Amino acid sequence: MERYFIFMLLIYSITAQAALTVVADLGGEATAPYFEGINAIDRKLPLPADIHSVDENHFLPVISEKLTPGTLANRKHSLPGMIPIFLVGNDPLSKRWLKERLPMLQTLNATGLIVNVSDSSGLAALRNIADNISLYPTSGDDLASRLNITHYPVLITATGLEQ
């Protein structure tokens, strides 16, 4: 056993003192070209002189075919991270709902989606009621499908749907 230990120690000491063998020396080429796609320089292009602002009238009328004004049962669900939004339309029920819940919507800092509005005067009427709450005309069909809702007005929060 002692001979085996000495033999192993001798082999180890010989290999520990062996010189390194250089397999390839590529001349110190820079690696920067390989990273050009990753670290691309953000070149700012000049803006055109005539920039048109987006006019909301181009998005009107908004018609959500899967949503109609009506009553909706309150439901609980879990959507962590969901910011409060509400769906309204340009109809008497939505206008009354918006007036009644305005303080709560302001407290929640909710964003409104107008899912049925025919013209800019209807949009202006809803914005007049909503005071300083953001309202955006957009179709609600995708949300209706995802959340299985058929009626508005409705408040959608991280914890549930309520009317």
mmCIF file of C-alpha atoms in Angstrom:
data_model
loop_
_atom_site.group_PDB
_atom_site.id
_atom_site.type_symbol
_atom_site.label_atom_id
_atom_site.label_comp_id
_atom_site.label_asym_id
_atom_site.label_seq_id
_atom_site.Cartn_x
_atom_site.Cartn_y
_atom_site.Cartn_z
ATOM 1 C CA MET A 1 0.000 0.000 0.000
ATOM 2 C CA GLU A 2 2.869 2.297 0.842
ATOM 3 C CA ARG A 3 4.458 1.622 -2.547
ATOM 4 C CA TYR A 4 1.206 2.452 -4.272
ATOM 5 C CA PHE A 5 1.009 5.765 -2.396
ATOM 6 C CA ILE A 6 4.599 6.694 -3.324
ATOM 7 C CA PHE A 7 3.967 5.733 -6.940
ATOM 8 C CA MET A 8 0.868 7.944 -7.124
ATOM 9 C CA LEU A 9 2.731 10.830 -5.470
ATOM 10 C CA LEU A 10 5.551 10.493 -8.006
ATOM 11 C CA ILE A 11 3.131 10.510 -10.976
ATOM 12 C CA TYR A 12 1.302 13.509 -9.563
ATOM 13 C CA SER A 13 4.508 15.505 -9.049
ATOM 14 C CA ILE A 14 5.672 14.806 -12.619
ATOM 15 C CA THR A 15 2.391 15.973 -14.169
ATOM 16 C CA ALA A 16 2.178 19.002 -11.905
ATOM 17 C CA GLN A 17 5.470 20.334 -13.284
ATOM 18 C CA ALA A 18 4.626 19.741 -16.960
ATOM 19 C CA ALA A 19 4.658 22.817 -19.207
ATOM 20 C CA LEU A 20 1.456 24.031 -20.843
ATOM 21 C CA THR A 21 1.014 23.315 -24.518
ATOM 22 C CA VAL A 22 -0.449 26.128 -26.625
ATOM 23 C CA VAL A 23 -2.992 24.648 -28.990
ATOM 24 C CA ALA A 24 -3.778 27.834 -30.921
ATOM 25 C CA ASP A 25 -2.874 31.510 -30.770
ATOM 26 C CA LEU A 26 -5.224 33.552 -32.886
ATOM 27 C CA GLY A 27 -3.292 36.768 -32.507
ATOM 28 C CA GLY A 28 -5.514 38.458 -29.966
ATOM 29 C CA GLU A 29 -8.431 39.220 -32.273
ATOM 30 C CA ALA A 30 -10.973 41.611 -30.785
ATOM 31 C CA THR A 31 -14.380 40.189 -29.910
ATOM 32 C CA ALA A 32 -16.205 43.494 -30.462
ATOM 33 C CA PRO A 33 -17.568 42.510 -33.905
ATOM 34 C CA TYR A 34 -19.374 39.589 -32.299
ATOM 35 C CA PHE A 35 -21.308 41.940 -30.001
ATOM 36 C CA GLU A 36 -22.387 44.556 -32.554
ATOM 37 C CA GLY A 37 -25.912 43.150 -32.763
ATOM 38 C CA ILE A 38 -26.274 43.125 -28.994
ATOM 39 C CA ASN A 39 -24.824 46.550 -28.263
ATOM 40 C CA ALA A 40 -26.223 48.350 -31.272
ATOM 41 C CA ILE A 41 -25.850 52.106 -31.162
ATOM 42 C CA ASP A 42 -29.177 53.890 -30.993
ATOM 43 C CA ARG A 43 -28.984 56.302 -33.871
ATOM 44 C CA LYS A 44 -31.615 58.987 -33.623
ATOM 45 C CA LEU A 45 -33.206 59.629 -36.956
ATOM 46 C CA PRO A 46 -34.563 63.092 -37.657
ATOM 47 C CA LEU A 47 -38.324 63.363 -37.287
ATOM 48 C CA PRO A 48 -40.368 64.368 -40.278
ATOM 49 C CA ALA A 49 -41.326 68.024 -40.296
ATOM 50 C CA ASP A 50 -45.041 67.244 -40.539
ATOM 51 C CA ILE A 51 -46.201 64.961 -37.739
ATOM 52 C CA HIS A 52 -49.926 64.386 -37.624
ATOM 53 C CA SER A 53 -51.526 63.934 -34.245
ATOM 54 C CA VAL A 54 -53.865 61.022 -33.772
ATOM 55 C CA ASP A 55 -57.495 62.056 -33.987
ATOM 56 C CA GLU A 56 -59.879 59.914 -31.945
ATOM 57 C CA ASN A 57 -62.588 60.540 -34.506
ATOM 58 C CA HIS A 58 -60.750 58.074 -36.747
ATOM 59 C CA PHE A 59 -61.645 55.344 -34.234
ATOM 60 C CA LEU A 60 -65.351 56.180 -34.113
ATOM 61 C CA PRO A 61 -67.859 54.669 -34.094
ATOM 62 C CA VAL A 62 -66.933 52.011 -31.538
ATOM 63 C CA ILE A 63 -69.310 49.070 -31.542
ATOM 64 C CA SER A 64 -68.777 46.074 -29.275
ATOM 65 C CA GLU A 65 -70.947 43.312 -30.664
ATOM 66 C CA LYS A 66 -70.555 41.042 -27.623
ATOM 67 C CA LEU A 67 -71.584 43.693 -25.073
ATOM 68 C CA THR A 68 -74.895 45.422 -24.423
ATOM 69 C CA PRO A 69 -76.148 47.692 -21.630
ATOM 70 C CA GLY A 70 -77.709 45.640 -18.841
ATOM 71 C CA THR A 71 -77.339 44.152 -15.395
ATOM 72 C CA LEU A 72 -74.480 41.871 -14.494
ATOM 73 C CA ALA A 73 -74.063 39.715 -11.393
ATOM 74 C CA ASN A 74 -71.033 40.588 -9.268
ATOM 75 C CA ARG A 75 -68.321 37.927 -9.478
ATOM 76 C CA LYS A 76 -65.109 37.249 -7.644
ATOM 77 C CA HIS A 77 -61.947 36.233 -9.462
ATOM 78 C CA SER A 78 -58.199 36.536 -9.052
ATOM 79 C CA LEU A 79 -56.288 38.673 -11.540
ATOM 80 C CA PRO A 80 -53.150 39.712 -9.621
ATOM 81 C CA GLY A 81 -51.671 42.944 -10.915
ATOM 82 C CA MET A 82 -54.807 43.961 -12.810
ATOM 83 C CA ILE A 83 -55.283 47.710 -12.722
ATOM 84 C CA PRO A 84 -58.891 48.811 -12.193
ATOM 85 C CA ILE A 85 -60.745 49.446 -15.440
ATOM 86 C CA PHE A 86 -64.385 49.968 -16.200
ATOM 87 C CA LEU A 87 -66.504 49.534 -19.289
ATOM 88 C CA VAL A 88 -69.220 52.024 -20.229
ATOM 89 C CA GLY A 89 -71.137 53.059 -23.302
ATOM 90 C CA ASN A 90 -72.989 56.129 -24.488
ATOM 91 C CA ASP A 91 -76.353 55.073 -23.083
ATOM 92 C CA PRO A 92 -78.524 56.255 -20.149
ATOM 93 C CA LEU A 93 -77.629 53.265 -17.920
ATOM 94 C CA SER A 94 -73.880 53.831 -18.340
ATOM 95 C CA LYS A 95 -74.173 57.573 -17.757
ATOM 96 C CA ARG A 96 -76.164 57.039 -14.545
ATOM 97 C CA TRP A 97 -73.702 54.339 -13.370
ATOM 98 C CA LEU A 98 -70.744 56.621 -14.096
ATOM 99 C CA LYS A 99 -72.277 59.528 -12.143
ATOM 100 C CA GLU A 100 -73.082 57.312 -9.132
ATOM 101 C CA ARG A 101 -69.671 55.639 -8.956
ATOM 102 C CA LEU A 102 -67.475 58.563 -9.932
ATOM 103 C CA PRO A 103 -65.938 59.105 -6.436
ATOM 104 C CA MET A 104 -65.072 55.404 -6.115
ATOM 105 C CA LEU A 105 -63.598 55.291 -9.629
ATOM 106 C CA GLN A 106 -61.476 58.355 -8.849
ATOM 107 C CA THR A 107 -60.253 56.769 -5.603
ATOM 108 C CA LEU A 108 -59.279 53.594 -7.472
ATOM 109 C CA ASN A 109 -57.667 55.663 -10.239
ATOM 110 C CA ALA A 110 -59.589 53.464 -12.664
ATOM 111 C CA THR A 111 -59.320 53.806 -16.418
ATOM 112 C CA GLY A 112 -62.472 53.772 -18.495
ATOM 113 C CA LEU A 113 -63.035 52.012 -21.781
ATOM 114 C CA ILE A 114 -65.936 53.307 -23.830
ATOM 115 C CA VAL A 115 -67.126 50.167 -25.582
ATOM 116 C CA ASN A 116 -70.103 51.606 -27.476
ATOM 117 C CA VAL A 117 -70.138 55.168 -28.773
ATOM 118 C CA SER A 118 -71.211 56.419 -32.165
ATOM 119 C CA ASP A 119 -69.718 59.890 -32.489
ATOM 120 C CA SER A 120 -67.495 62.536 -30.924
ATOM 121 C CA SER A 121 -70.424 64.263 -29.181
ATOM 122 C CA GLY A 122 -71.197 61.036 -27.282
ATOM 123 C CA LEU A 123 -67.530 60.718 -26.375
ATOM 124 C CA ALA A 124 -67.473 64.322 -25.139
ATOM 125 C CA ALA A 125 -70.642 63.782 -23.080
ATOM 126 C CA LEU A 126 -69.100 60.807 -21.275
ATOM 127 C CA ARG A 127 -65.838 62.669 -20.660
ATOM 128 C CA ASN A 128 -67.822 65.576 -19.236
ATOM 129 C CA ILE A 129 -69.440 63.231 -16.697
ATOM 130 C CA ALA A 130 -66.148 61.462 -15.911
ATOM 131 C CA ASP A 131 -64.428 64.694 -14.860
ATOM 132 C CA ASN A 132 -60.690 63.860 -14.754
ATOM 133 C CA ILE A 133 -60.866 60.084 -15.284
ATOM 134 C CA SER A 134 -59.188 58.788 -18.438
ATOM 135 C CA LEU A 135 -61.672 57.425 -20.972
ATOM 136 C CA TYR A 136 -60.657 55.682 -24.174
ATOM 137 C CA PRO A 137 -62.914 54.541 -27.012
ATOM 138 C CA THR A 138 -62.154 50.895 -27.739
ATOM 139 C CA SER A 139 -63.936 47.662 -28.522
ATOM 140 C CA GLY A 140 -64.701 45.498 -25.514
ATOM 141 C CA ASP A 141 -65.274 42.257 -27.417
ATOM 142 C CA ASP A 142 -61.927 40.717 -26.427
ATOM 143 C CA LEU A 143 -62.467 41.476 -22.739
ATOM 144 C CA ALA A 144 -66.033 40.196 -22.984
ATOM 145 C CA SER A 145 -64.772 36.874 -24.335
ATOM 146 C CA ARG A 146 -61.936 36.534 -21.846
ATOM 147 C CA LEU A 147 -63.992 37.459 -18.777
ATOM 148 C CA ASN A 148 -67.245 35.890 -19.965
ATOM 149 C CA ILE A 149 -69.305 39.063 -19.648
ATOM 150 C CA THR A 150 -72.175 40.196 -21.842
ATOM 151 C CA HIS A 151 -73.280 43.469 -20.253
ATOM 152 C CA TYR A 152 -71.880 46.789 -19.175
ATOM 153 C CA PRO A 153 -71.346 49.079 -17.283
ATOM 154 C CA VAL A 154 -68.944 47.066 -15.151
ATOM 155 C CA LEU A 155 -65.898 47.673 -12.958
ATOM 156 C CA ILE A 156 -63.116 45.118 -13.368
ATOM 157 C CA THR A 157 -60.533 44.896 -10.578
ATOM 158 C CA ALA A 158 -57.923 42.368 -9.494
ATOM 159 C CA THR A 159 -60.481 40.756 -7.177
ATOM 160 C CA GLY A 160 -63.646 40.702 -9.232
ATOM 161 C CA LEU A 161 -66.344 42.211 -11.410
ATOM 162 C CA GLU A 162 -68.946 44.526 -9.974
ATOM 163 C CA GLN A 163 -71.735 46.655 -11.228
#
